[in-house]
Amino acid sequence: MDSKSKSATRWVVILTGIGSLMAALDTVVVGTALPTIRANLGASVDQLQWTVNGYALSFAVLLLTGAALGDRFGRRRMYATGLTLFALASAACALAPNIGVLIAARAVQGAGSALLTPLALAMLGAAFPPEKRGAAIGIFSGITGISVALGPLVGGAVTQGISWEWIFWLNVPIGLVAAPLVLLKLPESHGADRSLDFRGLALMAAASFGIVWGLVRANTVG
């Protein structure tokens, strides 16, 4: 592998790692800030649950769609779109005047994460030969695991040291700087040009939402 190829693959690891860090961290970082958010926004316990569930549900429902969009329109392009969407949604979370806006912004964050995670793995697979692909994916998985483990610590430190809004503001400069770097430094790749299954997406969204709603509201509604 020549120096140009090494530089390109290095950028792939760095920029996909950034996306993984942001997506994984925001899965858990909000947990330690929930008491402060409840006090500041006057939220109920059920509403606080949806600040977490809204993100996870949006991510899970749109995950396959995010991969399909990358295959059709270009993984690099859609990955940069995911970073931008995640950063803008994070700003909306930080500026949320009430709990309803925060929940909606968290759902948009989840949609951005649904673009980041599958497309990062797809770009890693396209950038590395088979004999080195395992090591690259191992680094990516390690970043994801460390982010999840450090999420409560980071969330607690930022909430206590600054304010809860900064757990979201931190994503904004990272995402807005990383997105143009993705377009400049990463090669474009495509997958099979498959049609999007809108009917399947709607069914999956309805089923997932129903299950999560039932788990969250079961004790309240009986």
mmCIF file of C-alpha atoms in Angstrom:
data_model
loop_
_atom_site.group_PDB
_atom_site.id
_atom_site.type_symbol
_atom_site.label_atom_id
_atom_site.label_comp_id
_atom_site.label_asym_id
_atom_site.label_seq_id
_atom_site.Cartn_x
_atom_site.Cartn_y
_atom_site.Cartn_z
ATOM 1 C CA MET A 1 0.000 0.000 0.000
ATOM 2 C CA ASP A 2 1.559 3.344 -1.090
ATOM 3 C CA SER A 3 1.624 6.514 1.008
ATOM 4 C CA LYS A 4 -1.434 7.983 -0.741
ATOM 5 C CA SER A 5 -3.486 4.861 -0.049
ATOM 6 C CA LYS A 6 -2.315 4.796 3.576
ATOM 7 C CA SER A 7 -3.358 8.413 4.014
ATOM 8 C CA ALA A 8 -6.784 7.703 2.508
ATOM 9 C CA THR A 9 -7.422 4.695 4.741
ATOM 10 C CA ARG A 10 -6.210 6.632 7.771
ATOM 11 C CA TRP A 11 -8.817 9.302 7.066
ATOM 12 C CA VAL A 12 -11.485 6.617 6.701
ATOM 13 C CA VAL A 13 -10.661 5.250 10.168
ATOM 14 C CA ILE A 14 -10.554 8.720 11.754
ATOM 15 C CA LEU A 15 -13.767 10.059 10.238
ATOM 16 C CA THR A 16 -15.806 6.896 10.684
ATOM 17 C CA GLY A 17 -14.529 6.765 14.263
ATOM 18 C CA ILE A 18 -15.820 10.302 14.849
ATOM 19 C CA GLY A 19 -19.271 9.313 13.626
ATOM 20 C CA SER A 20 -19.249 6.213 15.805
ATOM 21 C CA LEU A 21 -18.156 8.271 18.815
ATOM 22 C CA MET A 22 -20.965 10.793 18.381
ATOM 23 C CA ALA A 23 -23.692 8.218 17.736
ATOM 24 C CA ALA A 24 -22.711 5.867 20.559
ATOM 25 C CA LEU A 25 -22.046 8.595 23.105
ATOM 26 C CA ASP A 26 -25.441 10.212 22.627
ATOM 27 C CA THR A 27 -27.140 6.882 23.176
ATOM 28 C CA VAL A 28 -26.217 6.975 26.873
ATOM 29 C CA VAL A 29 -24.873 10.442 27.685
ATOM 30 C CA VAL A 30 -28.320 11.908 28.324
ATOM 31 C CA GLY A 31 -29.067 9.500 31.181
ATOM 32 C CA THR A 32 -27.062 11.312 33.830
ATOM 33 C CA ALA A 33 -28.515 14.685 32.796
ATOM 34 C CA LEU A 34 -32.161 13.636 33.108
ATOM 35 C CA PRO A 35 -32.723 14.987 36.670
ATOM 36 C CA THR A 36 -31.374 18.395 35.623
ATOM 37 C CA ILE A 37 -33.415 18.385 32.404
ATOM 38 C CA ARG A 38 -36.533 17.515 34.409
ATOM 39 C CA ALA A 39 -35.979 20.435 36.756
ATOM 40 C CA ASN A 40 -35.170 22.936 33.988
ATOM 41 C CA LEU A 41 -37.903 21.970 31.523
ATOM 42 C CA GLY A 42 -40.572 20.821 33.980
ATOM 43 C CA ALA A 43 -40.807 17.365 32.405
ATOM 44 C CA SER A 44 -42.582 14.306 33.755
ATOM 45 C CA VAL A 45 -40.852 10.957 34.202
ATOM 46 C CA ASP A 46 -42.648 9.545 31.131
ATOM 47 C CA GLN A 47 -41.489 12.481 29.035
ATOM 48 C CA LEU A 48 -37.922 12.024 30.228
ATOM 49 C CA GLN A 49 -38.058 8.395 29.108
ATOM 50 C CA TRP A 50 -38.908 9.544 25.601
ATOM 51 C CA THR A 51 -35.793 11.703 25.387
ATOM 52 C CA VAL A 52 -33.932 8.382 25.447
ATOM 53 C CA ASN A 53 -36.485 6.201 23.671
ATOM 54 C CA GLY A 54 -37.084 8.715 20.867
ATOM 55 C CA TYR A 55 -33.427 8.553 19.890
ATOM 56 C CA ALA A 56 -33.186 4.770 20.115
ATOM 57 C CA LEU A 57 -36.462 4.176 18.298
ATOM 58 C CA SER A 58 -35.647 6.520 15.409
ATOM 59 C CA PHE A 59 -32.210 4.940 15.084
ATOM 60 C CA ALA A 60 -33.545 1.377 15.061
ATOM 61 C CA VAL A 61 -36.389 2.047 12.622
ATOM 62 C CA LEU A 62 -34.247 3.952 10.088
ATOM 63 C CA LEU A 63 -31.064 1.864 10.282
ATOM 64 C CA LEU A 64 -31.755 -0.264 7.201
ATOM 65 C CA THR A 65 -33.066 2.761 5.314
ATOM 66 C CA GLY A 66 -29.840 4.640 6.048
ATOM 67 C CA ALA A 67 -27.791 1.804 4.573
ATOM 68 C CA ALA A 68 -30.023 1.671 1.479
ATOM 69 C CA LEU A 69 -29.732 5.436 0.940
ATOM 70 C CA GLY A 70 -25.946 5.150 1.044
ATOM 71 C CA ASP A 71 -25.960 2.304 -1.457
ATOM 72 C CA ARG A 72 -28.075 4.293 -3.878
ATOM 73 C CA PHE A 73 -26.881 7.883 -3.517
ATOM 74 C CA GLY A 74 -23.304 7.356 -2.344
ATOM 75 C CA ARG A 75 -22.024 6.346 1.069
ATOM 76 C CA ARG A 76 -19.672 9.308 1.454
ATOM 77 C CA ARG A 77 -22.393 11.805 0.526
ATOM 78 C CA MET A 78 -24.993 10.310 2.847
ATOM 79 C CA TYR A 79 -22.458 9.913 5.679
ATOM 80 C CA ALA A 80 -21.656 13.629 5.451
ATOM 81 C CA THR A 81 -25.400 14.286 5.442
ATOM 82 C CA GLY A 82 -25.733 12.197 8.593
ATOM 83 C CA LEU A 83 -22.999 14.171 10.354
ATOM 84 C CA THR A 84 -24.627 17.473 9.404
ATOM 85 C CA LEU A 85 -28.092 16.292 10.442
ATOM 86 C CA PHE A 86 -26.734 15.004 13.756
ATOM 87 C CA ALA A 87 -24.960 18.304 14.463
ATOM 88 C CA LEU A 88 -28.020 20.419 13.635
ATOM 89 C CA ALA A 89 -30.286 18.172 15.703
ATOM 90 C CA SER A 90 -27.832 18.471 18.602
ATOM 91 C CA ALA A 91 -28.080 22.259 18.387
ATOM 92 C CA ALA A 92 -31.874 21.953 18.425
ATOM 93 C CA CYS A 93 -31.635 19.768 21.553
ATOM 94 C CA ALA A 94 -29.461 22.346 23.299
ATOM 95 C CA LEU A 95 -31.841 25.179 22.383
ATOM 96 C CA ALA A 96 -35.040 23.258 23.183
ATOM 97 C CA PRO A 97 -37.459 25.527 25.116
ATOM 98 C CA ASN A 98 -39.576 22.611 26.340
ATOM 99 C CA ILE A 99 -39.518 18.843 26.642
ATOM 100 C CA GLY A 100 -41.608 18.284 23.486
ATOM 101 C CA VAL A 101 -39.047 20.043 21.294
ATOM 102 C CA LEU A 102 -36.234 18.134 22.992
ATOM 103 C CA ILE A 103 -37.913 14.777 22.289
ATOM 104 C CA ALA A 104 -38.470 15.723 18.634
ATOM 105 C CA ALA A 105 -34.867 16.872 18.242
ATOM 106 C CA ARG A 106 -33.640 13.641 19.832
ATOM 107 C CA ALA A 107 -35.638 11.676 17.257
ATOM 108 C CA VAL A 108 -33.913 13.643 14.480
ATOM 109 C CA GLN A 109 -30.586 12.864 16.145
ATOM 110 C CA GLY A 110 -31.503 9.189 15.927
ATOM 111 C CA ALA A 111 -32.179 9.590 12.203
ATOM 112 C CA GLY A 112 -28.708 11.086 11.757
ATOM 113 C CA SER A 113 -27.209 8.220 13.720
ATOM 114 C CA ALA A 114 -29.028 5.753 11.438
ATOM 115 C CA LEU A 115 -27.010 7.187 8.558
ATOM 116 C CA LEU A 116 -23.705 7.240 10.445
ATOM 117 C CA THR A 117 -23.429 3.717 11.838
ATOM 118 C CA PRO A 118 -24.180 1.473 8.824
ATOM 119 C CA LEU A 119 -22.417 3.729 6.327
ATOM 120 C CA ALA A 120 -19.290 3.939 8.488
ATOM 121 C CA LEU A 121 -19.043 0.154 8.459
ATOM 122 C CA ALA A 122 -19.727 0.032 4.717
ATOM 123 C CA MET A 123 -16.993 2.583 3.985
ATOM 124 C CA LEU A 124 -14.525 0.712 6.172
ATOM 125 C CA GLY A 125 -15.295 -2.469 4.281
ATOM 126 C CA ALA A 126 -14.813 -0.748 0.926
ATOM 127 C CA ALA A 127 -11.561 0.999 1.930
ATOM 128 C CA PHE A 128 -9.638 -1.991 3.302
ATOM 129 C CA PRO A 129 -8.636 -5.283 1.680
ATOM 130 C CA PRO A 130 -10.097 -8.429 3.288
ATOM 131 C CA GLU A 131 -6.932 -9.246 5.241
ATOM 132 C CA LYS A 132 -6.954 -5.816 6.973
ATOM 133 C CA ARG A 133 -10.687 -5.290 7.236
ATOM 134 C CA GLY A 134 -10.995 -7.093 10.573
ATOM 135 C CA ALA A 135 -8.465 -4.801 12.252
ATOM 136 C CA ALA A 136 -10.212 -1.691 10.918
ATOM 137 C CA ILE A 137 -13.628 -2.871 12.108
ATOM 138 C CA GLY A 138 -12.044 -3.809 15.444
ATOM 139 C CA ILE A 139 -10.836 -0.225 15.906
ATOM 140 C CA PHE A 140 -14.288 1.055 14.974
ATOM 141 C CA SER A 141 -15.976 -1.312 17.440
ATOM 142 C CA GLY A 142 -13.486 -0.354 20.149
ATOM 143 C CA ILE A 143 -14.327 3.333 19.726
ATOM 144 C CA THR A 144 -18.023 2.493 19.947
ATOM 145 C CA GLY A 145 -17.553 0.428 23.114
ATOM 146 C CA ILE A 146 -15.411 3.058 24.826
ATOM 147 C CA SER A 147 -17.959 5.752 23.941
ATOM 148 C CA VAL A 148 -20.794 3.768 25.515
ATOM 149 C CA ALA A 149 -18.716 3.077 28.632
ATOM 150 C CA LEU A 150 -17.688 6.713 29.058
ATOM 151 C CA GLY A 151 -21.127 8.141 28.265
ATOM 152 C CA PRO A 152 -22.429 8.395 31.864
ATOM 153 C CA LEU A 153 -19.126 9.849 33.070
ATOM 154 C CA VAL A 154 -19.012 12.455 30.299
ATOM 155 C CA GLY A 155 -22.676 13.319 30.773
ATOM 156 C CA GLY A 156 -22.299 13.756 34.516
ATOM 157 C CA ALA A 157 -19.100 15.805 34.252
ATOM 158 C CA VAL A 158 -20.511 18.167 31.616
ATOM 159 C CA THR A 159 -23.858 18.563 33.381
ATOM 160 C CA GLN A 160 -22.266 19.300 36.756
ATOM 161 C CA GLY A 161 -19.335 21.328 35.427
ATOM 162 C CA ILE A 162 -21.134 23.455 32.813
ATOM 163 C CA SER A 163 -24.806 22.746 32.021
ATOM 164 C CA TRP A 164 -26.886 19.966 30.485
ATOM 165 C CA GLU A 165 -27.149 21.817 27.153
ATOM 166 C CA TRP A 166 -23.439 21.301 26.578
ATOM 167 C CA ILE A 167 -23.793 17.536 26.241
ATOM 168 C CA PHE A 168 -25.430 18.471 22.921
ATOM 169 C CA TRP A 169 -23.408 21.574 22.008
ATOM 170 C CA LEU A 170 -20.243 19.471 21.977
ATOM 171 C CA ASN A 171 -21.520 17.603 18.916
ATOM 172 C CA VAL A 172 -22.080 20.730 16.828
ATOM 173 C CA PRO A 173 -18.507 21.823 15.988
ATOM 174 C CA ILE A 174 -17.357 18.210 15.669
ATOM 175 C CA GLY A 175 -20.076 17.341 13.167
ATOM 176 C CA LEU A 176 -19.819 20.547 11.160
ATOM 177 C CA VAL A 177 -16.031 20.199 10.821
ATOM 178 C CA ALA A 178 -16.100 16.458 10.095
ATOM 179 C CA ALA A 179 -18.782 16.659 7.364
ATOM 180 C CA PRO A 180 -16.718 18.676 4.830
ATOM 181 C CA LEU A 181 -13.639 16.592 5.657
ATOM 182 C CA VAL A 182 -15.618 13.483 4.696
ATOM 183 C CA LEU A 183 -16.406 15.011 1.297
ATOM 184 C CA LEU A 184 -12.797 16.076 0.794
ATOM 185 C CA LYS A 185 -10.855 13.105 2.138
ATOM 186 C CA LEU A 186 -12.942 9.965 1.656
ATOM 187 C CA PRO A 187 -13.513 8.088 -1.607
ATOM 188 C CA GLU A 188 -17.061 7.616 -2.801
ATOM 189 C CA SER A 189 -18.550 4.136 -2.919
ATOM 190 C CA HIS A 190 -21.936 2.671 -3.790
ATOM 191 C CA GLY A 191 -23.763 -0.564 -3.189
ATOM 192 C CA ALA A 192 -26.514 -2.317 -5.074
ATOM 193 C CA ASP A 193 -29.073 0.120 -6.455
ATOM 194 C CA ARG A 194 -32.071 -1.346 -4.664
ATOM 195 C CA SER A 195 -35.465 0.294 -4.370
ATOM 196 C CA LEU A 196 -36.496 1.553 -0.943
ATOM 197 C CA ASP A 197 -39.138 -0.557 0.795
ATOM 198 C CA PHE A 198 -41.434 2.175 2.082
ATOM 199 C CA ARG A 199 -44.138 -0.308 3.046
ATOM 200 C CA GLY A 200 -41.679 -2.342 5.093
ATOM 201 C CA LEU A 201 -40.330 0.825 6.700
ATOM 202 C CA ALA A 202 -43.823 1.922 7.715
ATOM 203 C CA LEU A 203 -44.642 -1.503 9.173
ATOM 204 C CA MET A 204 -41.353 -1.655 11.083
ATOM 205 C CA ALA A 205 -41.843 1.870 12.434
ATOM 206 C CA ALA A 206 -45.391 1.116 13.603
ATOM 207 C CA ALA A 207 -44.406 -2.193 15.228
ATOM 208 C CA SER A 208 -41.321 -0.778 16.969
ATOM 209 C CA PHE A 209 -43.181 2.284 18.182
ATOM 210 C CA GLY A 210 -46.020 0.136 19.523
ATOM 211 C CA ILE A 211 -43.684 -2.153 21.459
ATOM 212 C CA VAL A 212 -41.698 0.713 22.997
ATOM 213 C CA TRP A 213 -44.855 2.716 23.791
ATOM 214 C CA GLY A 214 -46.333 -0.330 25.505
ATOM 215 C CA LEU A 215 -43.232 -0.882 27.630
ATOM 216 C CA VAL A 216 -43.034 2.771 28.645
ATOM 217 C CA ARG A 217 -46.750 3.347 29.298
ATOM 218 C CA ALA A 218 -47.817 -0.056 30.648
ATOM 219 C CA ASN A 219 -47.727 0.910 34.331
ATOM 220 C CA THR A 220 -49.515 4.195 33.690
ATOM 221 C CA VAL A 221 -52.421 3.020 31.521
ATOM 222 C CA GLY A 222 -52.757 -0.483 33.001
#
